[in-house]
Coordinates of N, CA and C in Angstrom, one line a residue:
Chain A
G1 N 3.2 77.0 58.8 CA 4.6 76.9 58.2 C 4.7 77.4 56.8
E2 N 6.0 77.6 56.4 CA 6.1 78.1 55.0 C 5.8 77.1 54.0
S3 N 5.4 77.5 52.8 CA 5.1 76.6 51.8 C 6.2 76.5 50.8
V4 N 6.5 75.3 50.3 CA 7.6 75.2 49.3 C 7.0 75.3 47.9
G5 N 5.7 75.5 47.8 CA 5.0 75.5 46.5 C 4.5 76.8 46.0
L6 N 5.1 77.9 46.5 CA 4.5 79.2 46.2 C 4.6 79.5 44.7
H7 N 5.6 78.9 44.0 CA 5.7 79.3 42.6 C 5.4 78.1 41.7
L8 N 4.8 77.0 42.2 CA 4.6 75.8 41.5 C 3.2 75.8 40.9
P9 N 3.0 75.1 39.8 CA 1.6 74.9 39.3 C 0.7 74.4 40.4
T10 N -0.5 74.9 40.3 CA -1.5 74.5 41.4 C -2.6 73.7 40.8
L11 N -3.0 72.7 41.5 CA -4.2 71.9 41.1 C -5.2 72.0 42.3
S12 N -6.3 72.7 42.0 CA -7.4 72.8 43.0 C -8.4 71.7 42.8
V13 N -8.7 71.0 43.9 CA -9.5 69.8 43.8 C -10.6 69.9 45.0
Q14 N -11.8 69.6 44.6 CA -12.8 69.6 45.7 C -12.7 68.3 46.5
E15 N -12.9 68.4 47.7 CA -12.8 67.2 48.6 C -13.8 66.1 48.1
G16 N -13.2 64.9 48.0 CA -14.0 63.8 47.5 C -13.9 63.5 46.0
D17 N -13.4 64.5 45.3 CA -13.1 64.2 43.9 C -11.8 63.5 43.7
N18 N -11.6 63.0 42.4 CA -10.3 62.4 42.1 C -9.3 63.4 41.6
S19 N -8.0 63.3 41.9 CA -7.0 64.2 41.4 C -6.1 63.4 40.4
I20 N -5.7 64.1 39.4 CA -4.7 63.6 38.5 C -3.5 64.6 38.4
I21 N -2.4 64.1 38.7 CA -1.2 64.9 38.6 C -0.3 64.4 37.6
N22 N 0.2 65.2 36.7 CA 1.0 64.7 35.6 C 2.5 65.1 35.7
C23 N 3.3 64.4 35.0 CA 4.8 64.6 35.1 C 5.4 64.1 33.8
A24 N 6.3 64.9 33.2 CA 7.1 64.5 32.1 C 8.5 64.2 32.6
Y25 N 9.1 63.1 32.2 CA 10.4 62.8 32.6 C 11.4 62.9 31.4
S26 N 12.7 62.9 31.7 CA 13.6 63.4 30.6 C 14.4 62.2 30.0
N27 N 14.7 61.2 30.8 CA 15.7 60.2 30.3 C 15.0 58.9 29.9
S28 N 15.0 58.6 28.7 CA 14.3 57.4 28.2 C 15.0 56.1 28.8
A29 N 16.2 56.2 29.3 CA 16.8 55.0 29.9 C 16.5 54.8 31.3
S30 N 15.8 55.8 32.0 CA 15.4 55.6 33.4 C 14.4 54.4 33.5
D31 N 14.7 53.6 34.5 CA 13.8 52.4 34.7 C 13.1 52.3 36.0
Y32 N 13.1 53.4 36.8 CA 12.5 53.4 38.1 C 12.0 54.8 38.4
F33 N 10.7 54.9 38.8 CA 10.1 56.2 39.0 C 9.4 56.2 40.3
I34 N 9.4 57.4 41.0 CA 8.8 57.5 42.3 C 8.0 58.8 42.4
W35 N 6.9 58.7 43.1 CA 6.1 59.9 43.4 C 6.3 60.2 44.9
Y36 N 6.6 61.5 45.2 CA 6.7 61.9 46.6 C 5.7 63.0 46.9
K37 N 5.3 63.1 48.1 CA 4.5 64.1 48.7 C 5.3 64.9 49.7
Q38 N 5.2 66.2 49.5 CA 5.9 67.1 50.5 C 5.0 68.1 51.1
E39 N 4.8 68.0 52.4 CA 4.0 68.9 53.1 C 4.9 70.0 53.6
S40 N 4.3 71.1 54.0 CA 5.0 72.3 54.4 C 5.9 72.0 55.5
G41 N 7.2 72.4 55.4 CA 8.1 72.2 56.5 C 8.7 70.8 56.7
K42 N 8.4 69.9 55.7 CA 8.8 68.6 55.9 C 9.6 68.1 54.6
G43 N 10.3 67.0 54.8 CA 11.0 66.4 53.6 C 10.0 65.6 52.8
P44 N 10.4 65.3 51.6 CA 9.5 64.5 50.7 C 9.2 63.1 51.3
Q45 N 8.0 62.7 51.2 CA 7.6 61.4 51.7 C 7.2 60.5 50.6
F46 N 7.7 59.3 50.5 CA 7.4 58.3 49.5 C 5.9 58.0 49.4
I47 N 5.4 58.0 48.2 CA 4.0 57.6 48.0 C 3.9 56.3 47.3
I48 N 4.4 56.2 46.1 CA 4.3 55.0 45.3 C 5.4 55.0 44.3
D49 N 5.8 53.8 43.8 CA 6.8 53.7 42.8 C 6.4 52.8 41.7
I50 N 7.1 52.8 40.6 CA 6.8 52.0 39.5 C 8.1 51.7 38.7
R51 N 8.3 50.5 38.2 CA 9.4 50.2 37.4 C 9.0 50.2 35.9
S52 N 10.0 50.3 35.0 CA 9.7 50.6 33.6 C 9.1 49.3 32.9
N53 N 9.1 48.2 33.6 CA 8.5 47.0 33.0 C 7.0 46.9 33.3
M54 N 6.5 48.0 33.9 CA 5.0 48.0 34.2 C 4.5 49.3 33.7
D55 N 3.1 49.4 33.4 CA 2.6 50.6 33.0 C 1.5 51.1 34.0
K56 N 1.3 50.4 35.0 CA 0.3 50.8 36.0 C 0.6 50.1 37.4
R57 N 0.4 50.8 38.4 CA 0.6 50.2 39.8 C -0.3 50.9 40.7
Q58 N -1.0 50.1 41.5 CA -2.0 50.7 42.5 C -1.5 50.6 43.9
G59 N -1.8 51.6 44.7 CA -1.6 51.5 46.1 C -3.0 51.9 46.8
Q60 N -2.8 52.3 48.0 CA -4.1 52.7 48.7 C -4.5 54.0 48.3
R61 N -5.6 54.2 47.6 CA -6.1 55.4 47.1 C -5.3 56.1 46.0
V62 N -4.1 55.5 45.7 CA -3.3 56.1 44.6 C -3.0 55.1 43.5
T63 N -2.9 55.6 42.3 CA -2.5 54.8 41.2 C -1.4 55.6 40.4
V64 N -0.4 54.9 40.0 CA 0.6 55.6 39.1 C 0.5 54.9 37.7
L65 N 0.5 55.7 36.7 CA 0.5 55.3 35.3 C 1.8 55.7 34.7
L66 N 2.4 54.8 33.9 CA 3.6 55.1 33.2 C 3.5 54.9 31.7
N67 N 3.7 55.9 30.9 CA 3.7 55.8 29.5 C 5.1 56.1 28.9
K68 N 5.8 55.0 28.6 CA 7.2 55.2 28.2 C 7.4 55.8 26.8
T69 N 6.4 55.6 26.0 CA 6.4 56.1 24.7 C 6.6 57.6 24.6
V70 N 5.9 58.3 25.5 CA 5.9 59.7 25.6 C 6.6 60.2 26.8
K71 N 7.2 59.3 27.6 CA 8.0 59.7 28.8 C 7.1 60.5 29.7
H72 N 6.0 59.9 30.1 CA 5.0 60.6 30.9 C 4.5 59.7 32.1
L73 N 4.4 60.3 33.3 CA 3.9 59.7 34.5 C 2.7 60.4 35.0
S74 N 1.8 59.7 35.6 CA 0.7 60.4 36.2 C 0.4 59.7 37.6
L75 N 0.0 60.5 38.5 CA -0.5 60.0 39.8 C -1.9 60.4 40.0
Q76 N -2.7 59.3 40.2 CA -4.1 59.5 40.5 C -4.4 59.3 41.9
I77 N -5.1 60.3 42.6 CA -5.5 60.1 43.9 C -7.0 60.0 44.0
A78 N -7.5 59.0 44.5 CA -9.0 58.8 44.6 C -9.5 59.4 45.8
A79 N -10.8 60.0 45.7 CA -11.5 60.6 46.8 C -10.5 61.5 47.6
T80 N -10.1 62.5 47.0 CA -9.1 63.4 47.6 C -9.6 64.0 48.9
Q81 N -8.7 64.0 49.9 CA -9.0 64.5 51.3 C -8.2 65.7 51.6
P82 N -8.6 66.5 52.6 CA -7.8 67.7 53.0 C -6.4 67.3 53.3
G83 N -6.2 66.2 53.9 CA -4.8 65.8 54.2 C -3.9 65.5 53.0
D84 N -4.5 65.5 51.8 CA -3.8 65.3 50.6 C -3.2 66.6 50.1
S85 N -3.6 67.7 50.7 CA -3.0 69.0 50.3 C -1.5 69.0 50.5
A86 N -0.7 69.2 49.5 CA 0.7 69.2 49.6 C 1.3 69.5 48.2
V87 N 2.6 69.5 48.1 CA 3.3 69.5 46.8 C 3.7 68.1 46.5
Y88 N 3.4 67.7 45.2 CA 3.7 66.4 44.7 C 4.8 66.4 43.7
F89 N 5.8 65.6 43.8 CA 6.9 65.5 42.9 C 7.0 64.1 42.3
C90 N 7.3 64.1 41.0 CA 7.8 62.8 40.4 C 9.3 62.8 40.4
A91 N 9.9 61.6 40.4 CA 11.3 61.6 40.4 C 11.7 60.3 39.6
E92 N 12.7 60.4 38.8 CA 13.3 59.3 38.0 C 14.7 59.0 38.6
M93 N 14.9 57.7 38.7 CA 16.2 57.3 39.1 C 17.2 57.2 38.0
T94 N 18.3 57.9 38.0 CA 19.1 58.1 36.9 C 20.4 57.2 36.9
D95 N 20.6 56.5 38.0 CA 21.7 55.5 38.1 C 21.3 54.4 39.1
S96 N 22.0 53.3 39.1 CA 21.6 52.2 39.9 C 21.9 52.4 41.4
W97 N 22.6 53.5 41.7 CA 22.9 53.7 43.1 C 21.8 54.6 43.8
G98 N 21.0 55.2 42.9 CA 19.9 56.0 43.5 C 19.8 57.4 43.3
K99 N 20.6 58.0 42.4 CA 20.5 59.4 42.1 C 19.1 59.7 41.5
L100 N 18.5 60.7 42.1 CA 17.1 61.0 41.6 C 17.1 62.4 40.9
Q101 N 16.4 62.4 39.8 CA 16.1 63.7 39.1 C 14.6 64.0 39.3
F102 N 14.3 65.1 39.9 CA 13.0 65.5 40.3 C 12.3 66.3 39.2
G103 N 11.0 66.1 39.1 CA 10.2 67.0 38.2 C 9.9 68.3 39.0
A104 N 9.2 69.2 38.3 CA 9.0 70.5 38.8 C 8.1 70.6 40.0
G105 N 7.2 69.6 40.1 CA 6.3 69.7 41.3 C 4.9 70.3 41.0
T106 N 3.9 69.8 41.7 CA 2.6 70.4 41.5 C 2.0 70.6 42.9
Q107 N 1.5 71.8 43.2 CA 0.8 72.1 44.5 C -0.6 71.6 44.4
V108 N -1.1 70.7 45.2 CA -2.4 70.3 45.3 C -3.1 71.0 46.4
V109 N -4.2 71.6 46.1 CA -5.0 72.3 47.2 C -6.4 71.7 47.2
V110 N -6.8 71.1 48.3 CA -8.1 70.5 48.4 C -9.0 71.4 49.1
T111 N -10.1 71.7 48.4 CA -11.1 72.6 48.9 C -12.3 71.9 49.5
P112 N -13.0 72.4 50.5 CA -14.1 71.7 51.1 C -15.3 71.7 50.2
Chain B
S1 N 10.7 51.4 57.0 CA 11.5 52.4 56.2 C 12.5 53.1 57.1
A2 N 13.6 53.5 56.5 CA 14.7 54.1 57.2 C 14.2 55.4 57.8
V3 N 14.8 55.8 59.0 CA 14.5 57.1 59.6 C 15.7 57.9 59.5
I4 N 15.6 59.1 58.9 CA 16.7 60.0 58.7 C 16.5 61.3 59.5
S5 N 17.4 61.6 60.3 CA 17.3 62.8 61.2 C 18.4 63.8 60.7
Q6 N 17.9 65.0 60.6 CA 18.8 66.1 60.2 C 18.8 67.2 61.3
K7 N 20.0 67.8 61.4 CA 20.0 69.0 62.3 C 21.1 69.9 61.9
P8 N 20.9 71.2 62.0 CA 19.7 71.8 62.6 C 18.5 71.8 61.7
S9 N 17.3 72.0 62.2 CA 16.1 72.0 61.3 C 16.0 73.3 60.6
R10 N 16.5 74.4 61.2 CA 16.6 75.7 60.5 C 17.7 76.5 61.2
D11 N 18.1 77.5 60.4 CA 19.1 78.4 61.0 C 19.1 79.7 60.2
I12 N 19.5 80.8 60.8 CA 19.7 82.0 60.2 C 21.1 82.4 60.4
C13 N 21.9 82.6 59.3 CA 23.3 82.8 59.4 C 23.7 84.1 58.7
Q14 N 24.8 84.6 59.1 CA 25.4 85.8 58.5 C 26.2 85.5 57.3
R15 N 26.1 86.3 56.3 CA 26.9 86.1 55.1 C 28.4 86.0 55.4
G16 N 29.0 85.1 54.7 CA 30.5 84.9 54.9 C 30.8 83.8 55.9
T17 N 29.8 83.4 56.6 CA 30.1 82.3 57.6 C 29.7 81.0 56.9
S18 N 30.0 79.9 57.7 CA 29.7 78.5 57.2 C 28.8 77.8 58.2
L19 N 28.0 76.9 57.6 CA 27.1 76.1 58.4 C 27.3 74.6 58.1
T20 N 27.4 73.8 59.1 CA 27.5 72.3 58.8 C 26.2 71.7 59.2
I21 N 25.6 70.9 58.3 CA 24.4 70.2 58.5 C 24.7 68.7 58.7
Q22 N 24.0 68.2 59.7 CA 24.3 66.8 60.0 C 23.1 65.9 59.6
C23 N 23.4 64.7 59.2 CA 22.4 63.8 58.8 C 22.7 62.4 59.3
Q24 N 21.8 61.8 60.1 CA 22.0 60.6 60.8 C 20.9 59.6 60.3
V25 N 21.3 58.4 59.9 CA 20.3 57.4 59.4 C 20.3 56.3 60.5
D26 N 19.1 55.7 60.7 CA 19.0 54.7 61.8 C 19.4 53.3 61.3
S27 N 19.9 53.2 60.1 CA 20.5 51.9 59.6 C 21.7 52.2 58.7
Q28 N 22.4 51.2 58.4 CA 23.6 51.4 57.6 C 23.2 51.4 56.1
V29 N 23.7 52.4 55.4 CA 23.3 52.6 54.0 C 24.6 52.9 53.2
T30 N 24.6 52.4 52.0 CA 25.9 52.6 51.2 C 26.0 54.0 50.7
M31 N 25.0 54.5 50.1 CA 25.1 55.9 49.6 C 24.1 56.8 50.3
M32 N 24.6 58.0 50.5 CA 23.7 59.1 51.0 C 23.8 60.2 50.0
F33 N 22.7 61.0 49.9 CA 22.6 62.0 48.9 C 22.2 63.3 49.6
W34 N 22.8 64.4 49.0 CA 22.4 65.8 49.5 C 21.7 66.5 48.4
Y35 N 20.6 67.1 48.7 CA 19.8 67.9 47.7 C 19.6 69.3 48.3
R36 N 19.4 70.2 47.3 CA 19.0 71.6 47.7 C 17.6 71.9 47.1
Q37 N 16.8 72.6 47.8 CA 15.5 73.0 47.3 C 15.3 74.5 47.6
Q38 N 15.5 75.2 46.5 CA 15.4 76.7 46.6 C 13.9 77.0 46.8
P39 N 13.6 78.2 47.3 CA 12.2 78.6 47.6 C 11.3 78.4 46.4
G40 N 10.2 77.6 46.7 CA 9.2 77.4 45.6 C 9.6 76.6 44.5
Q41 N 10.7 75.8 44.6 CA 11.2 75.0 43.5 C 11.4 73.6 43.9
S42 N 11.8 72.8 42.9 CA 12.0 71.4 43.1 C 13.4 71.1 43.7
L43 N 13.6 69.8 43.9 CA 14.9 69.4 44.5 C 16.0 69.2 43.4
T44 N 17.2 69.7 43.8 CA 18.3 69.5 42.9 C 19.4 68.8 43.6
L45 N 20.0 67.7 43.0 CA 21.0 67.0 43.7 C 22.3 67.8 43.7
I46 N 22.9 67.8 44.9 CA 24.2 68.5 45.1 C 25.3 67.5 44.9
A47 N 25.2 66.4 45.6 CA 26.3 65.4 45.6 C 25.9 64.1 46.2
T48 N 26.6 63.0 45.8 CA 26.5 61.7 46.3 C 27.6 61.4 47.2
A49 N 27.3 60.9 48.4 CA 28.4 60.6 49.4 C 28.5 59.1 49.7
N50 N 29.6 58.5 49.4 CA 29.9 57.1 49.6 C 30.9 57.0 50.7
Q51 N 30.6 56.1 51.7 CA 31.5 56.0 52.8 C 32.9 55.6 52.4
G52 N 33.9 56.3 52.9 CA 35.3 55.9 52.6 C 35.9 56.5 51.3
S53 N 35.1 57.3 50.6 CA 35.7 58.0 49.4 C 35.1 59.4 49.3
E54 N 35.7 60.2 48.4 CA 35.3 61.6 48.3 C 33.9 61.6 47.6
A55 N 33.1 62.6 48.0 CA 31.8 62.7 47.4 C 31.9 63.1 45.9
T56 N 30.9 62.7 45.2 CA 30.8 63.0 43.8 C 29.8 64.1 43.6
Y57 N 30.2 65.2 43.0 CA 29.4 66.4 42.9 C 28.7 66.5 41.5
E58 N 27.5 67.1 41.5 CA 26.8 67.3 40.3 C 27.3 68.6 39.7
S59 N 27.0 68.8 38.4 CA 27.4 70.0 37.7 C 26.8 71.2 38.4
G60 N 27.7 72.2 38.6 CA 27.3 73.4 39.3 C 27.5 73.5 40.8
F61 N 28.0 72.4 41.3 CA 28.3 72.3 42.7 C 29.8 71.8 42.9
V62 N 30.5 72.5 43.8 CA 31.9 72.2 44.0 C 32.2 71.9 45.4
I63 N 33.3 71.2 45.6 CA 33.7 70.7 46.9 C 34.1 71.9 47.8
D64 N 34.7 72.9 47.3 CA 35.1 74.0 48.1 C 33.9 74.7 48.8
K65 N 32.8 74.8 48.0 CA 31.6 75.5 48.5 C 30.7 74.5 49.4
F66 N 30.7 73.3 49.0 CA 29.9 72.3 49.7 C 30.7 71.1 50.2
P67 N 31.6 71.2 51.0 CA 32.4 70.0 51.5 C 31.5 69.0 52.2
I68 N 31.7 67.8 52.0 CA 30.8 66.7 52.5 C 31.7 65.7 53.2
S69 N 31.3 65.2 54.4 CA 32.0 64.1 55.0 C 31.1 62.9 55.1
R70 N 31.7 61.8 55.1 CA 30.9 60.5 55.2 C 31.8 59.5 56.0
P71 N 31.9 59.8 57.3 CA 32.8 59.0 58.1 C 32.4 57.5 58.4
N72 N 31.1 57.2 58.3 CA 30.7 55.8 58.5 C 29.4 55.6 57.7
L73 N 28.8 54.4 57.9 CA 27.6 54.1 57.0 C 26.3 54.6 57.5
T74 N 26.3 55.4 58.6 CA 25.1 55.9 59.1 C 25.0 57.5 59.2
F75 N 26.1 58.1 58.8 CA 26.2 59.6 59.1 C 26.9 60.3 58.0
S76 N 26.5 61.5 57.8 CA 27.1 62.4 56.8 C 26.9 63.8 57.2
T77 N 27.8 64.7 56.8 CA 27.6 66.1 57.0 C 27.8 66.9 55.7
L78 N 27.1 68.0 55.5 CA 27.2 68.9 54.4 C 27.5 70.3 55.0
T79 N 28.6 70.9 54.5 CA 28.9 72.2 55.0 C 28.6 73.2 53.8
V80 N 27.9 74.3 54.2 CA 27.7 75.3 53.2 C 28.7 76.4 53.6
S81 N 29.6 76.7 52.7 CA 30.8 77.6 53.1 C 30.6 79.0 52.5
N82 N 31.2 79.9 53.3 CA 31.2 81.3 52.8 C 29.9 81.7 52.2
M83 N 28.9 81.6 53.1 CA 27.5 81.8 52.6 C 27.1 83.2 52.1
S84 N 26.3 83.2 51.1 CA 25.7 84.4 50.6 C 24.2 84.2 50.6
P85 N 23.4 85.3 50.5 CA 21.9 85.2 50.5 C 21.4 84.2 49.5
E86 N 22.1 84.0 48.4 CA 21.7 83.1 47.3 C 21.7 81.6 47.8
D87 N 22.4 81.4 48.9 CA 22.5 80.0 49.5 C 21.2 79.7 50.4
S88 N 20.4 80.7 50.5 CA 19.2 80.5 51.3 C 18.3 79.4 50.6
S89 N 18.1 78.3 51.3 CA 17.4 77.2 50.7 C 17.1 76.2 51.7
I90 N 16.4 75.1 51.3 CA 16.2 74.0 52.2 C 17.2 72.9 51.7
Y91 N 18.0 72.4 52.6 CA 19.0 71.3 52.3 C 18.5 70.0 52.9
L92 N 18.5 69.0 52.0 CA 17.9 67.7 52.4 C 18.9 66.6 52.2
C93 N 18.9 65.7 53.1 CA 19.7 64.5 52.9 C 18.8 63.3 52.7
S94 N 19.3 62.3 51.9 CA 18.4 61.1 51.7 C 19.3 59.9 51.6
A95 N 18.7 58.7 51.7 CA 19.4 57.5 51.6 C 18.4 56.4 51.1
H96 N 18.9 55.3 50.6 CA 18.1 54.2 50.2 C 18.4 53.0 51.1
E97 N 17.4 52.3 51.5 CA 17.7 51.1 52.3 C 18.4 50.0 51.4
D98 N 17.9 49.9 50.2 CA 18.5 48.9 49.3 C 18.8 49.6 48.0
R99 N 19.8 49.1 47.3 CA 20.1 49.7 46.0 C 18.9 49.6 45.0
G100 N 18.6 50.7 44.4 CA 17.6 50.7 43.4 C 16.2 50.8 44.0
T101 N 16.0 51.2 45.2 CA 14.7 51.3 45.8 C 14.5 52.8 46.2
E102 N 13.3 53.1 46.7 CA 12.9 54.5 47.0 C 13.9 55.1 48.0
A103 N 14.1 56.4 47.8 CA 14.9 57.1 48.7 C 14.0 57.7 49.9
F104 N 14.6 57.7 51.1 CA 13.9 58.3 52.2 C 14.7 59.6 52.5
F105 N 13.9 60.6 53.0 CA 14.5 61.9 53.2 C 14.4 62.3 54.7
G106 N 15.4 63.1 55.0 CA 15.3 63.8 56.3 C 14.2 64.9 56.2
Q107 N 14.0 65.6 57.3 CA 13.0 66.7 57.3 C 13.5 68.0 56.7
G108 N 14.8 68.0 56.4 CA 15.4 69.2 55.8 C 15.9 70.2 56.8
T109 N 16.8 71.0 56.3 CA 17.4 72.2 57.1 C 17.1 73.4 56.3
R110 N 16.3 74.3 56.9 CA 15.9 75.5 56.2 C 16.9 76.6 56.6
L111 N 17.7 77.0 55.6 CA 18.8 78.0 55.8 C 18.4 79.3 55.3
T112 N 18.5 80.3 56.1 CA 18.4 81.7 55.7 C 19.7 82.4 55.9
V113 N 20.2 83.1 54.9 CA 21.5 83.8 55.0 C 21.1 85.3 54.9
V114 N 21.6 86.1 55.9 CA 21.3 87.5 55.9 C 22.5 88.3 55.8

């Protein structure tokens, strides 16, 4: 299938290593942040979220860190697997009804 | 999580024609959102669709070009009108199960205008 990440920054990771994907957000008033994974030919899939009253949240193999001082988010993927190869987007919710502003995206390529 | 179905999944259209994309949610949702994803880029919000009222468009998007319908709490359509090759993109709809929670997305409609 076609890739949506042809022009995106690429992170190459060896299988089994940890991945760190970074994102800068724009609105200091945003209070809810989401990481999405998008595989080729599919819509974005929810991975993990975090609210602004937290600075860290852990899921299964994933951790999101939030630094409000510098408006920075990161997604850490432990023991990266081939199935983690995809484009990853951060998004900030800009109103209470759910409008999302997406970051530029990072293409993660897992090598054997 | 909500399941969102979009159709068509892809289409190739002649310039000057229009295409209507349908989005069906398996549960009732207050707001639905339409995004555009140009090749190799991120998602950009086109408009917010609230049932029973006119859609709210983001800067750079207008109703004449992207008319939206929202006839009930589970369905919405986006029409791409008078298409040109610059409209070639992936169009995605999304919804939230609850206010202020994560958005779920359809699989997208890949549109190519020739």
